[in-house]
XYZ file of C-alpha atoms in Angstrom:
598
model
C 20.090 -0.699 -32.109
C 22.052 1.473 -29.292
C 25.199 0.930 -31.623
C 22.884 2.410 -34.643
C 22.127 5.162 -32.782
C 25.277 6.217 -32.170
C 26.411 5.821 -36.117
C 23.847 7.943 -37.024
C 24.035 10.721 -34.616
C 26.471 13.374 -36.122
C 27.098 15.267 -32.997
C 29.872 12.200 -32.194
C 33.365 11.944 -34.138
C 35.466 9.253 -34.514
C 39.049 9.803 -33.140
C 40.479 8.713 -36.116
C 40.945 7.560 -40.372
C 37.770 8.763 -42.889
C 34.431 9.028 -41.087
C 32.919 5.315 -41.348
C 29.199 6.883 -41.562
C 26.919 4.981 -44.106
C 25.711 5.949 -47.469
C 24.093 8.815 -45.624
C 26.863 11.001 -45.097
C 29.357 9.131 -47.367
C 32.212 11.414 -49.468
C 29.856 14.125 -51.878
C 32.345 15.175 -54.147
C 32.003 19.768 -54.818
C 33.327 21.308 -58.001
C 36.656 21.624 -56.050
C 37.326 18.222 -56.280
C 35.969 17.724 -59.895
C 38.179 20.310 -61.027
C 41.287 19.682 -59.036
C 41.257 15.960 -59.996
C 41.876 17.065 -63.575
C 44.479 19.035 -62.263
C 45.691 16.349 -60.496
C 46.122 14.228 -63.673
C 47.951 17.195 -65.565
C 50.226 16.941 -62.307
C 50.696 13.556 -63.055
C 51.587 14.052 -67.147
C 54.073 16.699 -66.091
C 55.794 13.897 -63.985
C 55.665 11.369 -66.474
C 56.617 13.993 -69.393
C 59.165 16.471 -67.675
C 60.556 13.771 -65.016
C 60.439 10.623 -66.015
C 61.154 11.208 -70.033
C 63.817 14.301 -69.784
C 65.177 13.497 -66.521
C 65.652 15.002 -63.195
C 66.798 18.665 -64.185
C 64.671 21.658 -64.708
C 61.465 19.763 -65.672
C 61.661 18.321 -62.356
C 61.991 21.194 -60.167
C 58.706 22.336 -62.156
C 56.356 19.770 -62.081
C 57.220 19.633 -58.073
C 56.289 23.464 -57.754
C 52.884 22.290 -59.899
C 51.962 19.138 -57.722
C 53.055 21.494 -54.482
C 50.561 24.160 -55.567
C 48.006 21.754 -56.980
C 47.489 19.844 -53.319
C 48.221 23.410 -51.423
C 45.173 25.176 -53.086
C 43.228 21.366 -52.897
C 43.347 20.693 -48.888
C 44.090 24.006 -47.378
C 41.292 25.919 -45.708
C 40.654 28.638 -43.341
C 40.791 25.737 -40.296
C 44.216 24.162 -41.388
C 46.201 24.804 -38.695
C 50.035 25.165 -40.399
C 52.430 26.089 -37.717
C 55.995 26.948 -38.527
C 57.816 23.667 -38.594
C 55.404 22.529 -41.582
C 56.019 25.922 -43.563
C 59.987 25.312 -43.091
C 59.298 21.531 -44.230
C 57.260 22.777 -47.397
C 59.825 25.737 -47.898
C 63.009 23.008 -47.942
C 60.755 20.462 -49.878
C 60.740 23.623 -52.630
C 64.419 24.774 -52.235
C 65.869 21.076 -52.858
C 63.751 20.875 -55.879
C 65.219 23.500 -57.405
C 68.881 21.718 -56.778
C 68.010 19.380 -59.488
C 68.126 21.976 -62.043
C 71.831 22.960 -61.061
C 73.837 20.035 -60.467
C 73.754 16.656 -62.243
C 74.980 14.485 -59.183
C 73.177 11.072 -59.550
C 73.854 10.153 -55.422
C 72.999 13.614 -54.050
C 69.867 13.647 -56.900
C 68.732 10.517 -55.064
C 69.128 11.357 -51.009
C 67.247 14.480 -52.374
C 64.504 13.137 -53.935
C 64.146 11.162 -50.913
C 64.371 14.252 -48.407
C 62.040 16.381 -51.045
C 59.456 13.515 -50.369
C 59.734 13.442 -46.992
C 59.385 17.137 -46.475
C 56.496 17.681 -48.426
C 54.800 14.143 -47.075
C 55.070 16.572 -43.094
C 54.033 19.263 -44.868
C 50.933 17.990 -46.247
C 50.004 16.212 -43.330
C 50.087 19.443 -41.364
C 48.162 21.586 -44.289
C 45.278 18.834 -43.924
C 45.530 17.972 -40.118
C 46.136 14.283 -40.316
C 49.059 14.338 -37.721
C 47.636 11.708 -34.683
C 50.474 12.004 -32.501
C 52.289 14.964 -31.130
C 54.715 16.437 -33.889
C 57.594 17.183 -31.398
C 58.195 13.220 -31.138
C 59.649 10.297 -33.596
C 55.613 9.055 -33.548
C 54.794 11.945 -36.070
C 57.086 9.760 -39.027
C 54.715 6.785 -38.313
C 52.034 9.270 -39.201
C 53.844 10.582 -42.073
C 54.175 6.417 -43.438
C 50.652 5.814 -42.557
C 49.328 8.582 -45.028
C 51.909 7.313 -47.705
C 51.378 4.107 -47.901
C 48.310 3.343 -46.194
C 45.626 5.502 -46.127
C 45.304 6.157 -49.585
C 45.134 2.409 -50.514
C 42.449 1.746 -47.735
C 40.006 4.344 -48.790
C 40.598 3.733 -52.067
C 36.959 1.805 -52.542
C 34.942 4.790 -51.052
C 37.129 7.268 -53.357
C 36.000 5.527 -56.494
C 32.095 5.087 -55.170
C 32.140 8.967 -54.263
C 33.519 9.723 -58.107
C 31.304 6.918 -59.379
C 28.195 8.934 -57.617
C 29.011 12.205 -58.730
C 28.973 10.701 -62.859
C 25.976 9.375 -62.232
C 24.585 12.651 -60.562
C 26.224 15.371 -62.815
C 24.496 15.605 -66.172
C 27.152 18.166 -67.246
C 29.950 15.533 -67.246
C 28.277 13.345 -69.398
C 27.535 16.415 -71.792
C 31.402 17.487 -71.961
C 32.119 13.656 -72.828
C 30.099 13.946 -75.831
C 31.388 17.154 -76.725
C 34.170 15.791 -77.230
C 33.684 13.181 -78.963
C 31.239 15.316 -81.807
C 33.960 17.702 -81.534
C 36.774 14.925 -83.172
C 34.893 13.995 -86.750
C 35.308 18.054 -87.384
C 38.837 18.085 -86.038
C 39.918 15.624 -88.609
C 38.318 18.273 -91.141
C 40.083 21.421 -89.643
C 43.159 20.516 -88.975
C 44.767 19.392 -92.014
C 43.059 22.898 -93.651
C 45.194 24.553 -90.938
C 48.121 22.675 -91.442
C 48.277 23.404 -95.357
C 47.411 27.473 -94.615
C 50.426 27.624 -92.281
C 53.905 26.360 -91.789
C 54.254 27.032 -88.426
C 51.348 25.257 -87.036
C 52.573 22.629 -89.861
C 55.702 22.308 -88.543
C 54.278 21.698 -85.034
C 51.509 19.314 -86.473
C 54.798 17.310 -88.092
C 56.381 17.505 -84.385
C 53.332 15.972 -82.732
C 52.903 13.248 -85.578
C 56.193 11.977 -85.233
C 56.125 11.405 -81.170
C 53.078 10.347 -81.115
C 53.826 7.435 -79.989
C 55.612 8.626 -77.189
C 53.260 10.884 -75.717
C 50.969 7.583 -75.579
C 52.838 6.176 -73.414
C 53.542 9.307 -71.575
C 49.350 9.554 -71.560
C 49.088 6.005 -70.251
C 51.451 6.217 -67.620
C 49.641 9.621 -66.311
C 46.512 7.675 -65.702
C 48.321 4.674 -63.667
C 49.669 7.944 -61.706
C 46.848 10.233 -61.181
C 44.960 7.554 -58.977
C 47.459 7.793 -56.260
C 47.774 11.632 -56.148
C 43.894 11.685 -56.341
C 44.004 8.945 -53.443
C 46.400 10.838 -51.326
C 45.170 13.830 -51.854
C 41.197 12.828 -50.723
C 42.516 10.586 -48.217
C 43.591 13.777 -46.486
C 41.139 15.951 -47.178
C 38.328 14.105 -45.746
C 40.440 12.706 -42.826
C 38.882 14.313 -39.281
C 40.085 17.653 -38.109
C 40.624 16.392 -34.635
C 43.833 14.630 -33.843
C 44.631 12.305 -30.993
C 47.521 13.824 -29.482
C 50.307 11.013 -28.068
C 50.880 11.110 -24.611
C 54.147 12.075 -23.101
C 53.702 10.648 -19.658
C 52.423 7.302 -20.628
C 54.080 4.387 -18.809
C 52.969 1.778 -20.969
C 56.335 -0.414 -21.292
C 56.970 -4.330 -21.029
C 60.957 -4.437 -19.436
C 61.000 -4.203 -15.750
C 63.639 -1.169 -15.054
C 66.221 -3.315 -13.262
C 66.660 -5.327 -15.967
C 67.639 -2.316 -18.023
C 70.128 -0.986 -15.774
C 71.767 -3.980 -15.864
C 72.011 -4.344 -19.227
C 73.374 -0.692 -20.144
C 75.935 -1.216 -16.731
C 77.337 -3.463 -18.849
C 77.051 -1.785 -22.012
C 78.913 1.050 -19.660
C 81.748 -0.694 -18.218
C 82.476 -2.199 -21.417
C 82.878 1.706 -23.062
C 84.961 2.612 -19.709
C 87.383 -0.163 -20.826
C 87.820 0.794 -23.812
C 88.174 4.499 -22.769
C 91.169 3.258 -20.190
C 93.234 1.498 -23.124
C 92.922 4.669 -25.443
C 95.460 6.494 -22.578
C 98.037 4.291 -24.293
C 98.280 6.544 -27.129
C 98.578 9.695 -24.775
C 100.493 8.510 -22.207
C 103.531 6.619 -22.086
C 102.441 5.041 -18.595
C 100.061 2.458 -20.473
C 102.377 1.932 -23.481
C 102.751 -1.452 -22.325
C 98.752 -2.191 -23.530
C 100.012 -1.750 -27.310
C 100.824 -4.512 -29.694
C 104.244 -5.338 -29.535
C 106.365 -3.626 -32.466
C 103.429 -1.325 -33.290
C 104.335 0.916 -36.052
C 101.145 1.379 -37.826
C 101.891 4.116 -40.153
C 99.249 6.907 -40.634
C 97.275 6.094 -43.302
C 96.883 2.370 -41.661
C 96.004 4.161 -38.288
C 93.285 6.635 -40.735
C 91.530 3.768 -41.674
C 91.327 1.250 -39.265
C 88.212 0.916 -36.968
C 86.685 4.167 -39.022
C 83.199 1.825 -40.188
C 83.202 -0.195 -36.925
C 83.003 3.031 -34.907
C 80.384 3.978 -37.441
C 78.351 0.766 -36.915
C 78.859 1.219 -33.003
C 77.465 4.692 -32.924
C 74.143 2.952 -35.097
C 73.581 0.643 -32.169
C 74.303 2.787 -29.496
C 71.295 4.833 -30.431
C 69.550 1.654 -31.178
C 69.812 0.383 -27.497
C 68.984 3.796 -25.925
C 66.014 4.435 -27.771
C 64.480 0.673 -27.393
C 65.698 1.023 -23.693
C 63.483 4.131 -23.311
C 60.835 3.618 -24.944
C 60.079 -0.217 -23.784
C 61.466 0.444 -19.859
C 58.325 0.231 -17.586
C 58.061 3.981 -16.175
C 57.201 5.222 -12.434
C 54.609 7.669 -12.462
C 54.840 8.473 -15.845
C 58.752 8.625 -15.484
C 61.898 7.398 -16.558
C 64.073 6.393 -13.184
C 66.989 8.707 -13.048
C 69.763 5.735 -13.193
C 68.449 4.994 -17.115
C 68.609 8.568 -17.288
C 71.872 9.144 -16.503
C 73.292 5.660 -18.059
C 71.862 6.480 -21.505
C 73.079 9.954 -21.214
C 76.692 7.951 -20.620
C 76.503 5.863 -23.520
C 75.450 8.693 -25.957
C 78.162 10.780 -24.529
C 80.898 7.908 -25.321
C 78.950 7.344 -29.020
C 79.715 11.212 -29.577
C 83.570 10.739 -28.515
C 83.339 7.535 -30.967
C 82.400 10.190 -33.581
C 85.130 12.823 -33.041
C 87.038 10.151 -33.142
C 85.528 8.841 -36.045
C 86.298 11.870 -37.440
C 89.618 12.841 -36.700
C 90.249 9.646 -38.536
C 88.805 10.865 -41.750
C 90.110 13.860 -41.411
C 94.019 12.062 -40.920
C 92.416 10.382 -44.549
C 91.705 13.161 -45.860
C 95.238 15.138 -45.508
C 96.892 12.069 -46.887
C 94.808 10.583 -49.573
C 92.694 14.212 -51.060
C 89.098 14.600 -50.369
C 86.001 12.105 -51.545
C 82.599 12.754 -52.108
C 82.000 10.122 -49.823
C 84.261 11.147 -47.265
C 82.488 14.833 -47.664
C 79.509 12.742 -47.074
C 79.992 10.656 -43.774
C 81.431 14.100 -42.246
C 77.986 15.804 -42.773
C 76.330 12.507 -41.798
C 78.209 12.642 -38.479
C 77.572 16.001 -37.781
C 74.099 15.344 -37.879
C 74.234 12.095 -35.897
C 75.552 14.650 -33.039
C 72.954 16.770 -33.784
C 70.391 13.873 -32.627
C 72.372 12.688 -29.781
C 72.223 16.147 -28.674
C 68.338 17.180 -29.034
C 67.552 12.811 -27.570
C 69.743 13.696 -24.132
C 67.198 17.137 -23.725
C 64.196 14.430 -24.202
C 65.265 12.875 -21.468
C 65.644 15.199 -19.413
C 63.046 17.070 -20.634
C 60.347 14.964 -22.066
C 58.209 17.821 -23.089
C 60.539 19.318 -24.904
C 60.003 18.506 -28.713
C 63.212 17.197 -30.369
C 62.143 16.063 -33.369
C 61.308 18.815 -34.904
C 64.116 20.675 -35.153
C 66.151 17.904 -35.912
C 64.183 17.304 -39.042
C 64.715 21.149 -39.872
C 68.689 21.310 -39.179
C 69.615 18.105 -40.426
C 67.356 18.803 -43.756
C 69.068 22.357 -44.017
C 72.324 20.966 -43.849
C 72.280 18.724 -46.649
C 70.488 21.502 -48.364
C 72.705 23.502 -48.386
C 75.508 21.334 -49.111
C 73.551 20.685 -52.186
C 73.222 24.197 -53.187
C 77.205 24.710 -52.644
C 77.674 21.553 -55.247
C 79.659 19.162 -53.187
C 81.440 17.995 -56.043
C 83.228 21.424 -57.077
C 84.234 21.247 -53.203
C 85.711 18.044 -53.222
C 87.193 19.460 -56.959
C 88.531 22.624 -55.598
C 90.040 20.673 -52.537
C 91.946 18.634 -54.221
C 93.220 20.345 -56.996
C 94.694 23.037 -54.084
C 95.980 20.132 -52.437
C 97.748 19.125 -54.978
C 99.476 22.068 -56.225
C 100.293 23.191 -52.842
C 101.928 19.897 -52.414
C 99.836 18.637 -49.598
C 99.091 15.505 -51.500
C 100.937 13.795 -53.818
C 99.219 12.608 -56.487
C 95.727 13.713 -57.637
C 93.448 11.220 -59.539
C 92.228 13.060 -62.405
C 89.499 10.215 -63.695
C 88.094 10.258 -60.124
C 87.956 14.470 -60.435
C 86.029 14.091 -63.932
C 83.691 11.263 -62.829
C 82.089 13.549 -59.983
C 79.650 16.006 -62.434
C 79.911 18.676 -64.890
C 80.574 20.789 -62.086
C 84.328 19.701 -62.325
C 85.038 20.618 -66.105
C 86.805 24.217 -64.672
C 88.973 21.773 -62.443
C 89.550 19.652 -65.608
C 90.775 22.474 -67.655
C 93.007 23.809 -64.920
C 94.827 20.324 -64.907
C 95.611 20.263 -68.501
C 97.831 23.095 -68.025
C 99.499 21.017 -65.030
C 103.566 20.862 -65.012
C 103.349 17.030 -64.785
C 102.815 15.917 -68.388
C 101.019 12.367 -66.700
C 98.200 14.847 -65.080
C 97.861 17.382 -68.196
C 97.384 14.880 -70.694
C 94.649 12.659 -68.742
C 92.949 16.256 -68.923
C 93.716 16.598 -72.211
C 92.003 13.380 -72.975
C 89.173 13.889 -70.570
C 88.542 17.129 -72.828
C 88.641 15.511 -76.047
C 86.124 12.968 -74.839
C 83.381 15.466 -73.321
C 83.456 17.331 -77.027
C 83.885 14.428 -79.583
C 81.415 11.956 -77.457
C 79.538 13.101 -74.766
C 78.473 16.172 -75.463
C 78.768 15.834 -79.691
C 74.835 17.023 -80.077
C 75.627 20.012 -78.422
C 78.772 20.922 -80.461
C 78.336 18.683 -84.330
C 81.842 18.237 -84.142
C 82.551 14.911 -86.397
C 85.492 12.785 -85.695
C 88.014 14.324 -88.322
C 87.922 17.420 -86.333
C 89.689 20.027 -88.018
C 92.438 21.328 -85.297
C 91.891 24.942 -87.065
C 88.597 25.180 -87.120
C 86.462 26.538 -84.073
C 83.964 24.994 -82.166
C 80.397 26.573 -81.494
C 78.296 25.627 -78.576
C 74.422 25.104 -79.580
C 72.272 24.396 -76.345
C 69.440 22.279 -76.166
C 66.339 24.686 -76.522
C 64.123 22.014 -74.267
C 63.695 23.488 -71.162
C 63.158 20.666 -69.347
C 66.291 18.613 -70.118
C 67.982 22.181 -68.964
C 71.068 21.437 -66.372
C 72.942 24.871 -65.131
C 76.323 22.552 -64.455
C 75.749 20.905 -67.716
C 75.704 24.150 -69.821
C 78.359 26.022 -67.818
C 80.575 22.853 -69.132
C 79.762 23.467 -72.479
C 80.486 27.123 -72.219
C 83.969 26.377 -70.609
C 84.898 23.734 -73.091
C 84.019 26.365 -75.863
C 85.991 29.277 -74.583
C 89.306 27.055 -73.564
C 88.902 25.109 -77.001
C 88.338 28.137 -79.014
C 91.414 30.124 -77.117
C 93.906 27.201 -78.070
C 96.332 27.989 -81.117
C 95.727 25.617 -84.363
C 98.614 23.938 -82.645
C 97.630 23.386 -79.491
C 94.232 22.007 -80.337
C 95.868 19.076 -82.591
C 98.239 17.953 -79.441
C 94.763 17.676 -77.866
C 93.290 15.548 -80.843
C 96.798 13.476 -80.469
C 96.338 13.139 -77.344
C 92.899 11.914 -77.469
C 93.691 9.126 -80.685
C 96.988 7.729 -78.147
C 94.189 7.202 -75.225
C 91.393 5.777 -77.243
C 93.294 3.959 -80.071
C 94.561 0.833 -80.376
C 97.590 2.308 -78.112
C 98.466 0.962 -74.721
C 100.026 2.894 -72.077
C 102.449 1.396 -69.879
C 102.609 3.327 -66.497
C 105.527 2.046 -65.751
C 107.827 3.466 -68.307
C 105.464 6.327 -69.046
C 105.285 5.057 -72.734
C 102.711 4.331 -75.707
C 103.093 0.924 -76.851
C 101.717 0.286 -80.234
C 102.009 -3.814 -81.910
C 101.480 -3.619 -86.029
C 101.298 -6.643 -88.425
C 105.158 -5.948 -88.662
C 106.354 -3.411 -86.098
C 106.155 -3.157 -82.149
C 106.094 1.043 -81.913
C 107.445 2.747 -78.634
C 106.104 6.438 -78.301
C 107.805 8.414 -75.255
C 107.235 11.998 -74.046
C 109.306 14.480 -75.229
C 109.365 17.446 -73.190
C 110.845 20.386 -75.693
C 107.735 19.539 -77.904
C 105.178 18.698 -74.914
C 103.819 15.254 -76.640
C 104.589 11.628 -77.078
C 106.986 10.992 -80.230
C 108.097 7.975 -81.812
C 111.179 6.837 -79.749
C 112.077 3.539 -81.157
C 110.817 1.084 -83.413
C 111.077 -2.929 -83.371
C 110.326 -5.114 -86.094
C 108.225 -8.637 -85.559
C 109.657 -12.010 -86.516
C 107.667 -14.582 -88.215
C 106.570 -15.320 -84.260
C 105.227 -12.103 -83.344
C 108.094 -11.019 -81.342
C 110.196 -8.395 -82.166
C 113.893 -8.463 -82.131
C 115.595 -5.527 -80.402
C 118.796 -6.612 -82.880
C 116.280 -5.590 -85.551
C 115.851 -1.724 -83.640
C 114.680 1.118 -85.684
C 114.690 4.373 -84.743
């Protein structure tokens, strides 16, 4: 009875998840929520139509700005409480969007869409006031998970009982439903009068007609969707206004804080050791700790022991945080030995990763630049980053570190996004290369980054070494005659003195800025070629994708007939690969170099 009492008194809150209070004071669904949810499900059939059927380009950085506003107008109200941190994480969450309708990377499209999430997932939480824990510490991501992946799911019962109560309640819902319905019998009337007065709206009649199929399945999808967002987004808004704010000076940990010490003593001498045999490389005293006969040359030296520093910097960070957060504290404190052996190890996982580092970087002068060596330097950089801001927490526990790691880190690979890491790996290289600091450059590698590299691509084909230019040559052919063939209706007997003309794709949401600045470029070089020039690329193109092989050891085509084995070499007064010699088969197969014809 006392326990009844206490349910049904509404002066006391529960500290946490949706209020638990009967049928009494259940969810009532307002208008807001009527309206938004069909908002919500238009949110949800600009995913499924701009997204998931035209790719992530411009269609996605839209129907992100539409869900963004659509759960911005739905939970915020004059008590959310959004402090600075959130607006940065909704700002970023809206800036990396927008990198999706520039660049065409596949790998940087995917660590976006994961940061985008992320980023809007704090941002939401903060607009509705869901955050438990204090957001300065790592406990806020729990938070973040918990109204991802569980809070929607677990109110999901009382969602559909509030929505079922409002049908039941609302008259006016049921009257729009048959609306409708009268409204289709006349439709079927109207329309084809419409269609037959008017070849526009005829035309667009013929358009729908023929994908209707598709938008079906676009429709069905929407609904599986729009129960989630709706989920989500209630799940938040009725959540309580008052948070339970983690406590920094709890104490509540299960290891005994000699036992720690011990353990990272060890940890520490271990990193000493190490530290002591590096002097042989400096100093000639402890040259005697080297292999015998070491010679490693530099490019062995650049890659050994790069990934297992990596993986030792991962478990560095592993122990220290485990160590700290499990370590029984004394009055509310961590004992200044932990302190000062955690701040040890981090300091020798930091040296690990300017070591790591200068490593890559020895990689990098000899071998070119990589995407994914472009990569693991930014990644390092902002493994420093939270080395640096986890020593302050230990010193100072009230100081809040995750926070603006979240924000640098995220801004970081934001902005390498918006710089388009590929044209700086493209641009590297091809410098590199005709400065002679490397020497080679791997052209396939160069075209397989994104569109962003066609300029690069079209620099090479004027390159000195024939090898280099004609790969780009080839490379060129390709992108007009195959991949991007809608765009240009070029068949394959292209007429070397003809011109080409670029037609974009007037769907806005399949639109790619790196995509059409390739198609522009490939136009203007193409079109600026003489009659003559254009057919060595068209030669070029048949020797790489006929029935040709290349040998790269003599630089040669090699061509094998029903009666002839054809040798093609490069001739350098004319620029192309000739006929050089010509052998003819025996009954076997084999040709006879007796039998040479030139």
């Amino acid at each position: 009875m006392k326990n009844d009492n206490i349910l049904n008194n509404p002066n006391i809150q529960p500290t946490s998840g949706l209020p638990d209070l009967g049928k009494k004071n259940d969810i009532e669904l307002n208008k807001k929520d009527i309206i938004l949810s069909v908002l919500f499900f238009v949110s949800a059939f600009l995913i499924v139509d701009f997204v998931i059927f035209n790719g992530f380009n411009l269609g996605f950085t839209i129907a992100f700005a539409v869900l963004f506003g659509v759960l911005t107008a739905y939970l915020y109200t004059k008590e959310s409480r959004i402090s600075v941190f959130s607006c940065l994480c909704g700002a970023m969450s809206l800036a990396g969007a927008v990198t999706f309708s520039l660049y065409d990377d596949w790998l940087m499209n995917l660590i976006m869409l994961f940061l985008i999430c992320a980023l809007f997932c704090i941002y939401i939480c903060s607009v509705s006031s869901v955050f438990k824990n204090r957001t300065g510490s790592f406990k806020m991501l729990l938070d973040v998970l918990e109204s991802v992946f569980i809070a929607p799911f677990s109110n999901a019962g009382r969602i559909c009982s509030a929505y079922n109560r409002a049908a039941s309640k609302n008259k006016i819902s049921k009257n729009v439903i048959v609306g409708i319905l009268l409204a289709l019998p006349v439709l079927l009337v109207i329309i084809p009068l419409l269609a037959s007065s008017d070849a526009a709206f005829e035309n667009l009649l013929t358009i729908v007609l023929k994908n209707i199929g598709i938008y079906l399945v676009e429709l069905v999808l929407a609904v599986i969707i729009t129960p989630f967002i709706v989920f989500y987004a209630m799940s938040k808004k009725y959540s309580l206004k008052i948070q339970k704010t983690a406590s920094v000076s709890g104490g509540k940990g299960v290891i005994q804080p000699p036992l720690t010490i011990s353990f990272l003593s060890v940890i520490s001498l271990t990193y000493v050791v190490y530290l002591f045999s590096q002097l042989a490389y400096f100093f000639s005293a402890f040259s005697g700790i080297l292999p015998e006969g070491y010679t490693k040359t530099a490019s062995e030296y650049a890659r050994r022991g790069f990934y297992e520093m990596f993986a030792i910097c991962v478990i560095n960070m592993v122990i220290i945080g485990l160590a700290n957060a499990l370590t029984k504290r004394k009055k509310g404190k961590i004992t200044l030995s932990i302190k000062l052996l955690s701040t040890f190890v981090l300091a020798f996982t930091v040296l690990i990763l300017i070591t790591a580092m200068q490593k890559m970087k020895l990689n990098v002068e000899i071998y070119g630049l990589s995407k994914n060596r472009l990569l693991v330097f930014v990644f390092m950089l902002m493994i420093m980053i939270i080395i640096f801001f986890y020593i302050l927490h230990i010193f100072l526990p009230k100081v809040s570190y995750m926070q603006p790691i979240i924000v640098i880190c995220s801004a970081m690979f934001i902005a390498l996004s918006f710089a388009d890491i590929n044209s700086i790996v493209c641009d590297y290289n091809i410098r590199a290369y005709n400065n002679g600091d490397i020497k080679s450059i791997d052209v396939n590698y160069i075209n397989d980054l994104s569109d962003s590299c066609i300029d690069g691509i079209i620099e090479l084909a004027d390159c000195d070494d024939h090898i280099v230019s004609k790969q780009a040559k080839s490379i060129i052919m390709q992108k007009l005659k195959v991949d991007y063939r809608s765009y240009f209706g070029l068949a394959d007997d292209i007429n070397a003195n003809d011109e080409i003309t670029y037609k974009p794709d007037f769907d806005f949401r399949s639109y790619n800025k790196s995509e059409d600045t390739a198609c522009r470029l490939l136009e203007e070089y193409y079109n600026s070629l003489s009659p003559e020039d254009r057919e060595k690329l068209i030669i070029q193109y048949n020797f790489d994708n006929g029935d040709y092989y290349y040998n790269e050891n003599e630089d040669i085509y090699e061509l094998y007939g029903s009666e002839y084995y054809t040798e093609y070499a490069y001739n350098e007064d004319s620029g192309m690969y000739e006929l050089s010699q010509r052998y003819e088969l025996n009954e076997y197969g084999v040709y006879d170099e007796t039998q040479q014809q030139v």
